[in-house]
Amino acid sequence: MTADDGFTYDRLSVDDAIALFVDHQSGLISLVQDYPPGEFKNNVLAFADIAKFFGLPTVLTTSFEDGPNGPMVPEIRQTLPDATYIPRPGQINAWDNEDFVRAIERTGRRQLIIAGVVTDVCVAFPALSAVQDGYQVFVVTDASGTFNEAVRNAALARMASAGVQLMNWFSVACELQRDWRNDIEGLGGLLSTHIPGYRNLMTSYSAAKGVKG
Amino acid sequence: MTADDGFTYDRLSVDDAIALFVDHQSGLISLVQDYPPGEFKNNVLAFADIAKFFGLPTVLTTSFEDGPNGPMVPEIRQTLPDATYIPRPGQINAWDNEDFVRAIERTGRRQLIIAGVVTDVCVAFPALSAVQDGYQVFVVTDASGTFNEAVRNAALARMASAGVQLMNWFSVACELQRDWRNDIEGLGGLLSTHIPGYRNLMTSYSAAKGVKG
Amino acid sequence: MTADDGFTYDRLSVDDAIALFVDHQSGLISLVQDYPPGEFKNNVLAFADIAKFFGLPTVLTTSFEDGPNGPMVPEIRQTLPDATYIPRPGQINAWDNEDFVRAIERTGRRQLIIAGVVTDVCVAFPALSAVQDGYQVFVVTDASGTFNEAVRNAALARMASAGVQLMNWFSVACELQRDWRNDIEGLGGLLSTHIPGYRNLMTSYSAAKGVKG
Amino acid sequence: MTADDGFTYDRLSVDDAIALFVDHQSGLISLVQDYPPGEFKNNVLAFADIAKFFGLPTVLTTSFEDGPNGPMVPEIRQTLPDATYIPRPGQINAWDNEDFVRAIERTGRRQLIIAGVVTDVCVAFPALSAVQDGYQVFVVTDASGTFNEAVRNAALARMASAGVQLMNWFSVACELQRDWRNDIEGLGGLLSTHIPGYRNLMTSYSAAKGVKG
Amino acid sequence: MTADDGFTYDRLSVDDAIALFVDHQSGLISLVQDYPPGEFKNNVLAFADIAKFFGLPTVLTTSFEDGPNGPMVPEIRQTLPDATYIPRPGQINAWDNEDFVRAIERTGRRQLIIAGVVTDVCVAFPALSAVQDGYQVFVVTDASGTFNEAVRNAALARMASAGVQLMNWFSVACELQRDWRNDIEGLGGLLSTHIPGYRNLMTSYSAAKGVKG
Amino acid sequence: MTADDGFTYDRLSVDDAIALFVDHQSGLISLVQDYPPGEFKNNVLAFADIAKFFGLPTVLTTSFEDGPNGPMVPEIRQTLPDATYIPRPGQINAWDNEDFVRAIERTGRRQLIIAGVVTDVCVAFPALSAVQDGYQVFVVTDASGTFNEAVRNAALARMASAGVQLMNWFSVACELQRDWRNDIEGLGGLLSTHIPGYRNLMTSYSAAKGVKG
Amino acid sequence: MTADDGFTYDRLSVDDAIALFVDHQSGLISLVQDYPPGEFKNNVLAFADIAKFFGLPTVLTTSFEDGPNGPMVPEIRQTLPDATYIPRPGQINAWDNEDFVRAIERTGRRQLIIAGVVTDVCVAFPALSAVQDGYQVFVVTDASGTFNEAVRNAALARMASAGVQLMNWFSVACELQRDWRNDIEGLGGLLSTHIPGYRNLMTSYSAAKGVKG
Amino acid sequence: MTADDGFTYDRLSVDDAIALFVDHQSGLISLVQDYPPGEFKNNVLAFADIAKFFGLPTVLTTSFEDGPNGPMVPEIRQTLPDATYIPRPGQINAWDNEDFVRAIERTGRRQLIIAGVVTDVCVAFPALSAVQDGYQVFVVTDASGTFNEAVRNAALARMASAGVQLMNWFSVACELQRDWRNDIEGLGGLLSTHIPGYRNLMTSYSAAKGVKG
């Protein structure tokens, strides 16, 4: 594909995006081995904070949360108390659950930002279904986890071939924000919470400002 | 490619899929270095259990099994005693063997799920031939092995460029199953056998249920 | 240390060794990230099969198995039904539990082969205590797991500095066996079960023997 | 895509290319973890030397350089004192800044060579915007850095899907140079400065020439 | 060294240990590349929480905090408001600062638990000095960071050769705690805060307890 | 791209393929860091043996072989004494050298198998030019080397996007051979020389055949 | 240990060293996964060439070479036709085989250079036994292979603790040679055969010498 | 070894240290693969700047610099024009060269800081010899390079066992400096030149100081 193909840059918009969290459950997350556990938790909670900060309509869904898969990670629900919550009775692909699809349709939005566990199933299946139904689909790759890097890479390649856009939580936040001036305090706080290096920059900066040049 | 291209999600179906095991032979497997040996064996046997569990028509084929390549790994044949078995007299690309292609054609199915050793030859060659002949082709990347990761990545990229879908055994199982309620005991058993972490979740869950809240 | 120091090679002996499994519990194992899950499970069960094959006195111990840590992995108990089983009421270092130490003392043996989860605590603490009490201590490094490789390396270095010998399950089996002729069928079966590459060698060999030279 | 698609090789040309440095700021660079710091610095300065050596029109842009992000790395400005310099008041995507786009338009050139920090935002956003506006876009992958390799890979895949060409500073230099005879001393000096192995080859060669055969 | 050498297991004791944080400053931490930033921050704060939870006397020290090195990470000071705080005027080895050594001597304790940035200097130098002065020295390897893994390994080997004991924050916590019954709620909270996998186990366990067996 | 696009599998053919070695020079090879040196040398010589074994027309080309780049590796020339040899006077892209292109055109063949050093320049540039000119282009990824894996991956992605097929020397050999029966001794010898594991299989097999079953 | 301990540097001597190859058999080598197969083969054959070049007395031994373990790699025997050859009837530790020990004793030499497969058993066991019997023991770490790096590291640590010296084939060659002038052609040829980078240096040097300065 | 052993911390002193550069030659350096080339060059030149900054007596030595090994890297000689320079006529171990040892003895210093190529030979051999002769020996691990990490680790372990202290160039600089106040400008400049992250901190700090708090 080249520039001559008339490529359209589908940018995430706060007015057209919706956030989807699929099966971030306390049991299933123990299967994730392609990110260190602390990094992964931070990434998932950063995505939750993004959904909250930008006021995105959000759908949470789980699979068999009364069994070994365990309940959704509590911090997600606490951060997003008003999110639509859909425990699925058995469908593996969340898109096969009518309530899930309707919750999305009701928002009238066309940009789906998906993260989930595990990447190759809970993310890939609804992502492919949504592309087929004409949605723009963006996967938060670092808030999605699976068994190992080889599985992740195959799953991401499968989705990319279908037109899914691969992003990370930081680029999602920045693409939604567009301009720091829209809320510099708010975005700065979000980054400072989830990027230790950025917090350190702020600390050093504040300290240095107090020093006579 | 974007959603506007009218992407169709070709989902694996128990009614249209066929499982192909190409050259998982005791000698050739010693050449596989892109997965730890224990992980690779587990992945291959998981794919065999999937073929059995979903009752997929299955074709096993080998190359020179009377020579250094060695016979097909016995556990595969034991798990799938009714599979069509085609020792090839010399063709490297299984698709060049008429018996192999006919065995597939006889099933009338159009979705080929392929795994094999080595990925860049025994998987890639028939996969590319099958795409050319109009089949939907799905490669079980983690039940296919080769010399090292660089070779694997090049082979997977070559296949993906031709329209082959890259999956792993777990996503194959889940896409075929569609809904846990189709057989929750059966799928749970399969996962528990091949995913130690999942078995641990079940163990912990059963134990905790017996504790007074 | 050089040869002049009069180094003594403390070889494991079937008459003086005892096997210790510390906290291989279904919950705790989910914290292990320094081995792929399938490899780790295989290593732990191989050590259990070694204890059984050589008839070593064995002690199993757990920490808070009625809570989130979960029960000991069932396969270990099934393989070793006659092992002494000591659920600890709270001691983190198993050596602080009198029942545990007494169970070892009763055997009169002086060679402790320890594996556990996590390496830096459940293995290192009793290993250091046992060295202090004059035991020869051997750690099965690959049947012991922890949070990541950096933690593992620090823990192994701490133990090695105290005189602990670092081994792996395969070298434990071989050092106990001494000579294949002591039971060639038995050891071959054990290796074939837990080393896929070895099973493949046996398969190829048996097949080739049937071919005319 | 195959050769039948009439692929056009858009080669970089000294007459049509422009160099863009986005947010290589002293604070932001501390967030880069996908290259060792010394390698990354060398790559960035090599790209600056390329822009200078080939006399490419160049645009430097920064984001909030008076805050924690810090000023642009001084060596870049020292190497390229005549470059257009555009501190952005808040736009995250440099393409949203009219001055930035106009500076490019004024050159009349259609080949954009972009590097920046971080890859997934400061590079990807303007790259995608520029492709949409009909530019040929080339990313200097090794002079662009971000949080980790997983983020980098996702960002590069997103851009490649849009038609962006992935290059490295060395291939940019060579594609612009076309023929060593255009300035053998100049290119040799540039490579010798930034590729230690190449400097060693030149040292060895000069020394050997002085030895009698 | 063997058991015959009369090895003594120097166990950390809440009555004899002191915690030392050396140069965890906002600027210096940006140089740390041997741990992912999020993991490293979590490890450092876990060690701070340990010092607080066990009520250990604690000394914080910094190097040139008014310059580019930046101030000590604020969370450490917030967690440990009563810690002795010693900004060093120039000594690189904290042990060369009399105030630092006296602060330790005043406690009368002989077990030093040290973490710092960077491992090869700010940790290694005072660690070696303290061993020479007869202290038992324990390094929290995962709360100490440096330029890369090769540097870390050399520094840890140098310290281990001098008799320093290599630990990680989790083993420090467990060795101080001795027995869960000393404060099961407290330690559980600490682990749950800093080990995402452990929190997930607790979440799953609590949920499962509410399910009828 | 899916099967519906009418994908054509362009298989390598001994009647239509030509082998190209670009700049495997004694000096330049010292810059290769994405393969261990011994592995890389073996891969390059295997590709040379393939060209010889299948009798492919072959072109060797070098860049400034009288300078620091050094002469072409002697073993290649010794294996392929009849290959066309084109030392380029200055063109970086071999396709800019008329003699090189004419040497290819004279063969009347349309399938180019290219390997070279470095991948991102000496391979990528002529590969892209050749695709533009309507050739089918196959890159031997593991007989091509460059500065590091990040550079390699970007270069391979660039070429794959243009329709270049990514292969490795083993898959090139197998795709040309089609059927072992075309020359089982010859191919077996080639594999045995360049794949130590395969030679071991042959050794074991021969030995086992001599043992009574 | 410090210089004050009176450290003695036991240098390898051509008059006191003996080379031991333990179980480099065609089947067992397929279990080696801690080195790429081509690198490992090169290392083993380099050690064989060293034994030949320096005329070291050499002992080869195998374990069950008539079974799945397979015969010793033929190239070793071809390089060292006069080596003592001892197929062991069952002893795992070669030192338990009287013929093996006597073959060593007969040479009157006290420096044993050992390589073998697998490192943790076939190398470690006789190495530890030999240290106990007062020999100086040197392990050729890169001509010894095993299941993975974790197992290798534990085995090397165990041996180092006993006073075994860890070397690689190149340092063995250089320590035996002492001075290039002892046979510059011979050593140069050996290095050139087994170190591709060194051969390239020689090629470049020879070529450059022919160029006028 | 514990604190009771009376450990003495042999600190580097500007009055007792001598710097040794062994065989950093333009040809030999092409064999180094355990550090990226740019990182390695920076480390070596940093060590040269340290020798100059602290005015350490320095000895440079080379092996066969008129042959393929090539001359010493010119930057080292330029930085240290007054260093003693000893081209060895053939001795592999520099300690076997009387001129080399005498040059050291003449300084009357007892602390040798060694770096070289390759680690396992050119560093390890003289290091072990020097320890035997009663010197305190410090190896600059990151200014020494070799074939791969496995070889490096074995060589470092061999040296550490003999009492050699493993350091890196940064810790050498800091241990010699003792106190920043000895020359804050000088050391700051040295660090700023060789640690890009540190230069960035200084840039950010200077900029921030100019901003009103």
PDB file of N, CA and C in Angstrom, chain F residues 107-145:
ATOM      1  N   THR F 107      20.375 -14.047 -18.881  1.00  0.00           N
ATOM      2  CA  THR F 107      19.936 -15.408 -18.538  1.00  0.00           C
ATOM      3  C   THR F 107      18.487 -15.629 -18.920  1.00  0.00           C
ATOM      4  N   GLY F 108      17.766 -14.552 -19.125  1.00  0.00           N
ATOM      5  CA  GLY F 108      16.357 -14.679 -19.470  1.00  0.00           C
ATOM      6  C   GLY F 108      15.490 -15.158 -18.317  1.00  0.00           C
ATOM      7  N   ARG F 109      16.073 -15.234 -17.140  1.00  0.00           N
ATOM      8  CA  ARG F 109      15.337 -15.742 -15.988  1.00  0.00           C
ATOM      9  C   ARG F 109      14.640 -14.610 -15.242  1.00  0.00           C
ATOM     10  N   ARG F 110      13.576 -14.978 -14.520  1.00  0.00           N
ATOM     11  CA  ARG F 110      12.744 -13.959 -13.873  1.00  0.00           C
ATOM     12  C   ARG F 110      12.685 -14.091 -12.357  1.00  0.00           C
ATOM     13  N   GLN F 111      13.337 -15.115 -11.806  1.00  0.00           N
ATOM     14  CA  GLN F 111      13.292 -15.297 -10.349  1.00  0.00           C
ATOM     15  C   GLN F 111      14.678 -15.009  -9.768  1.00  0.00           C
ATOM     16  N   LEU F 112      14.761 -13.940  -9.008  1.00  0.00           N
ATOM     17  CA  LEU F 112      16.046 -13.558  -8.428  1.00  0.00           C
ATOM     18  C   LEU F 112      16.110 -13.983  -6.963  1.00  0.00           C
ATOM     19  N   ILE F 113      17.151 -14.733  -6.626  1.00  0.00           N
ATOM     20  CA  ILE F 113      17.370 -15.124  -5.227  1.00  0.00           C
ATOM     21  C   ILE F 113      18.582 -14.330  -4.750  1.00  0.00           C
ATOM     22  N   ILE F 114      18.336 -13.413  -3.830  1.00  0.00           N
ATOM     23  CA  ILE F 114      19.389 -12.487  -3.423  1.00  0.00           C
ATOM     24  C   ILE F 114      19.802 -12.691  -1.978  1.00  0.00           C
ATOM     25  N   ALA F 115      21.106 -12.625  -1.741  1.00  0.00           N
ATOM     26  CA  ALA F 115      21.635 -12.524  -0.380  1.00  0.00           C
ATOM     27  C   ALA F 115      22.738 -11.477  -0.418  1.00  0.00           C
ATOM     28  N   GLY F 116      23.000 -10.862   0.722  1.00  0.00           N
ATOM     29  CA  GLY F 116      24.044  -9.849   0.705  1.00  0.00           C
ATOM     30  C   GLY F 116      24.317  -9.253   2.063  1.00  0.00           C
ATOM     31  N   VAL F 117      25.315  -8.393   2.085  1.00  0.00           N
ATOM     32  CA  VAL F 117      25.747  -7.677   3.286  1.00  0.00           C
ATOM     33  C   VAL F 117      25.927  -6.208   2.911  1.00  0.00           C
ATOM     34  N   VAL F 118      25.195  -5.268   3.539  1.00  0.00           N
ATOM     35  CA  VAL F 118      24.287  -5.469   4.619  1.00  0.00           C
ATOM     36  C   VAL F 118      22.862  -5.503   4.062  1.00  0.00           C
ATOM     37  N   THR F 119      21.999  -6.160   4.811  1.00  0.00           N
ATOM     38  CA  THR F 119      20.639  -6.432   4.373  1.00  0.00           C
ATOM     39  C   THR F 119      19.883  -5.183   3.967  1.00  0.00           C
ATOM     40  N   ASP F 120      20.020  -4.134   4.758  1.00  0.00           N
ATOM     41  CA  ASP F 120      19.210  -2.933   4.550  1.00  0.00           C
ATOM     42  C   ASP F 120      19.655  -2.113   3.343  1.00  0.00           C
ATOM     43  N   VAL F 121      20.837  -2.374   2.822  1.00  0.00           N
ATOM     44  CA  VAL F 121      21.323  -1.600   1.680  1.00  0.00           C
ATOM     45  C   VAL F 121      21.619  -2.525   0.490  1.00  0.00           C
ATOM     46  N   CYS F 122      22.597  -3.384   0.683  1.00  0.00           N
ATOM     47  CA  CYS F 122      23.089  -4.171  -0.456  1.00  0.00           C
ATOM     48  C   CYS F 122      22.055  -5.193  -0.914  1.00  0.00           C
ATOM     49  N   VAL F 123      21.181  -5.612  -0.041  1.00  0.00           N
ATOM     50  CA  VAL F 123      20.096  -6.507  -0.442  1.00  0.00           C
ATOM     51  C   VAL F 123      18.841  -5.700  -0.797  1.00  0.00           C
ATOM     52  N   ALA F 124      18.445  -4.802   0.095  1.00  0.00           N
ATOM     53  CA  ALA F 124      17.156  -4.126  -0.081  1.00  0.00           C
ATOM     54  C   ALA F 124      17.108  -3.278  -1.349  1.00  0.00           C
ATOM     55  N   PHE F 125      18.168  -2.561  -1.641  1.00  0.00           N
ATOM     56  CA  PHE F 125      18.115  -1.644  -2.782  1.00  0.00           C
ATOM     57  C   PHE F 125      17.924  -2.409  -4.101  1.00  0.00           C
ATOM     58  N   PRO F 126      18.788  -3.381  -4.437  1.00  0.00           N
ATOM     59  CA  PRO F 126      18.538  -4.095  -5.697  1.00  0.00           C
ATOM     60  C   PRO F 126      17.239  -4.902  -5.664  1.00  0.00           C
ATOM     61  N   ALA F 127      16.848  -5.380  -4.493  1.00  0.00           N
ATOM     62  CA  ALA F 127      15.591  -6.145  -4.425  1.00  0.00           C
ATOM     63  C   ALA F 127      14.413  -5.264  -4.820  1.00  0.00           C
ATOM     64  N   LEU F 128      14.383  -4.040  -4.284  1.00  0.00           N
ATOM     65  CA  LEU F 128      13.276  -3.147  -4.599  1.00  0.00           C
ATOM     66  C   LEU F 128      13.316  -2.738  -6.073  1.00  0.00           C
ATOM     67  N   SER F 129      14.510  -2.482  -6.587  1.00  0.00           N
ATOM     68  CA  SER F 129      14.646  -2.126  -8.000  1.00  0.00           C
ATOM     69  C   SER F 129      14.163  -3.253  -8.899  1.00  0.00           C
ATOM     70  N   ALA F 130      14.505  -4.477  -8.515  1.00  0.00           N
ATOM     71  CA  ALA F 130      14.144  -5.621  -9.342  1.00  0.00           C
ATOM     72  C   ALA F 130      12.636  -5.859  -9.328  1.00  0.00           C
ATOM     73  N   VAL F 131      12.020  -5.674  -8.175  1.00  0.00           N
ATOM     74  CA  VAL F 131      10.552  -5.818  -8.126  1.00  0.00           C
ATOM     75  C   VAL F 131       9.916  -4.796  -9.060  1.00  0.00           C
ATOM     76  N   GLN F 132      10.437  -3.573  -9.006  1.00  0.00           N
ATOM     77  CA  GLN F 132       9.894  -2.530  -9.876  1.00  0.00           C
ATOM     78  C   GLN F 132      10.031  -2.910 -11.355  1.00  0.00           C
ATOM     79  N   ASP F 133      11.090  -3.624 -11.665  1.00  0.00           N
ATOM     80  CA  ASP F 133      11.306  -4.043 -13.054  1.00  0.00           C
ATOM     81  C   ASP F 133      10.592  -5.342 -13.389  1.00  0.00           C
ATOM     82  N   GLY F 134       9.767  -5.810 -12.503  1.00  0.00           N
ATOM     83  CA  GLY F 134       8.923  -6.939 -12.845  1.00  0.00           C
ATOM     84  C   GLY F 134       9.466  -8.309 -12.491  1.00  0.00           C
ATOM     85  N   TYR F 135      10.574  -8.367 -11.811  1.00  0.00           N
ATOM     86  CA  TYR F 135      11.113  -9.661 -11.412  1.00  0.00           C
ATOM     87  C   TYR F 135      10.383 -10.188 -10.179  1.00  0.00           C
ATOM     88  N   GLN F 136      10.386 -11.512 -10.046  1.00  0.00           N
ATOM     89  CA  GLN F 136      10.024 -12.118  -8.771  1.00  0.00           C
ATOM     90  C   GLN F 136      11.292 -12.118  -7.917  1.00  0.00           C
ATOM     91  N   VAL F 137      11.208 -11.604  -6.725  1.00  0.00           N
ATOM     92  CA  VAL F 137      12.411 -11.471  -5.902  1.00  0.00           C
ATOM     93  C   VAL F 137      12.258 -12.256  -4.600  1.00  0.00           C
ATOM     94  N   PHE F 138      13.269 -13.059  -4.316  1.00  0.00           N
ATOM     95  CA  PHE F 138      13.309 -13.874  -3.095  1.00  0.00           C
ATOM     96  C   PHE F 138      14.582 -13.528  -2.343  1.00  0.00           C
ATOM     97  N   VAL F 139      14.448 -13.165  -1.082  1.00  0.00           N
ATOM     98  CA  VAL F 139      15.636 -12.838  -0.291  1.00  0.00           C
ATOM     99  C   VAL F 139      15.976 -14.000   0.639  1.00  0.00           C
ATOM    100  N   VAL F 140      17.248 -14.380   0.642  1.00  0.00           N
ATOM    101  CA  VAL F 140      17.715 -15.409   1.568  1.00  0.00           C
ATOM    102  C   VAL F 140      18.071 -14.694   2.868  1.00  0.00           C
ATOM    103  N   THR F 141      17.095 -14.622   3.749  1.00  0.00           N
ATOM    104  CA  THR F 141      17.253 -13.768   4.935  1.00  0.00           C
ATOM    105  C   THR F 141      18.431 -14.188   5.799  1.00  0.00           C
ATOM    106  N   ASP F 142      18.670 -15.484   5.936  1.00  0.00           N
ATOM    107  CA  ASP F 142      19.729 -15.902   6.858  1.00  0.00           C
ATOM    108  C   ASP F 142      21.113 -15.967   6.202  1.00  0.00           C
ATOM    109  N   ALA F 143      21.198 -15.676   4.918  1.00  0.00           N
ATOM    110  CA  ALA F 143      22.505 -15.498   4.280  1.00  0.00           C
ATOM    111  C   ALA F 143      22.764 -14.018   4.022  1.00  0.00           C
ATOM    112  N   SER F 144      21.961 -13.187   4.652  1.00  0.00           N
ATOM    113  CA  SER F 144      22.095 -11.727   4.574  1.00  0.00           C
ATOM    114  C   SER F 144      22.233 -11.215   5.996  1.00  0.00           C
ATOM    115  N   GLY F 145      23.151 -10.277   6.207  1.00  0.00           N
ATOM    116  CA  GLY F 145      23.388  -9.836   7.572  1.00  0.00           C
ATOM    117  C   GLY F 145      23.519  -8.330   7.663  1.00  0.00           C
TER     118      GLY F 145
END
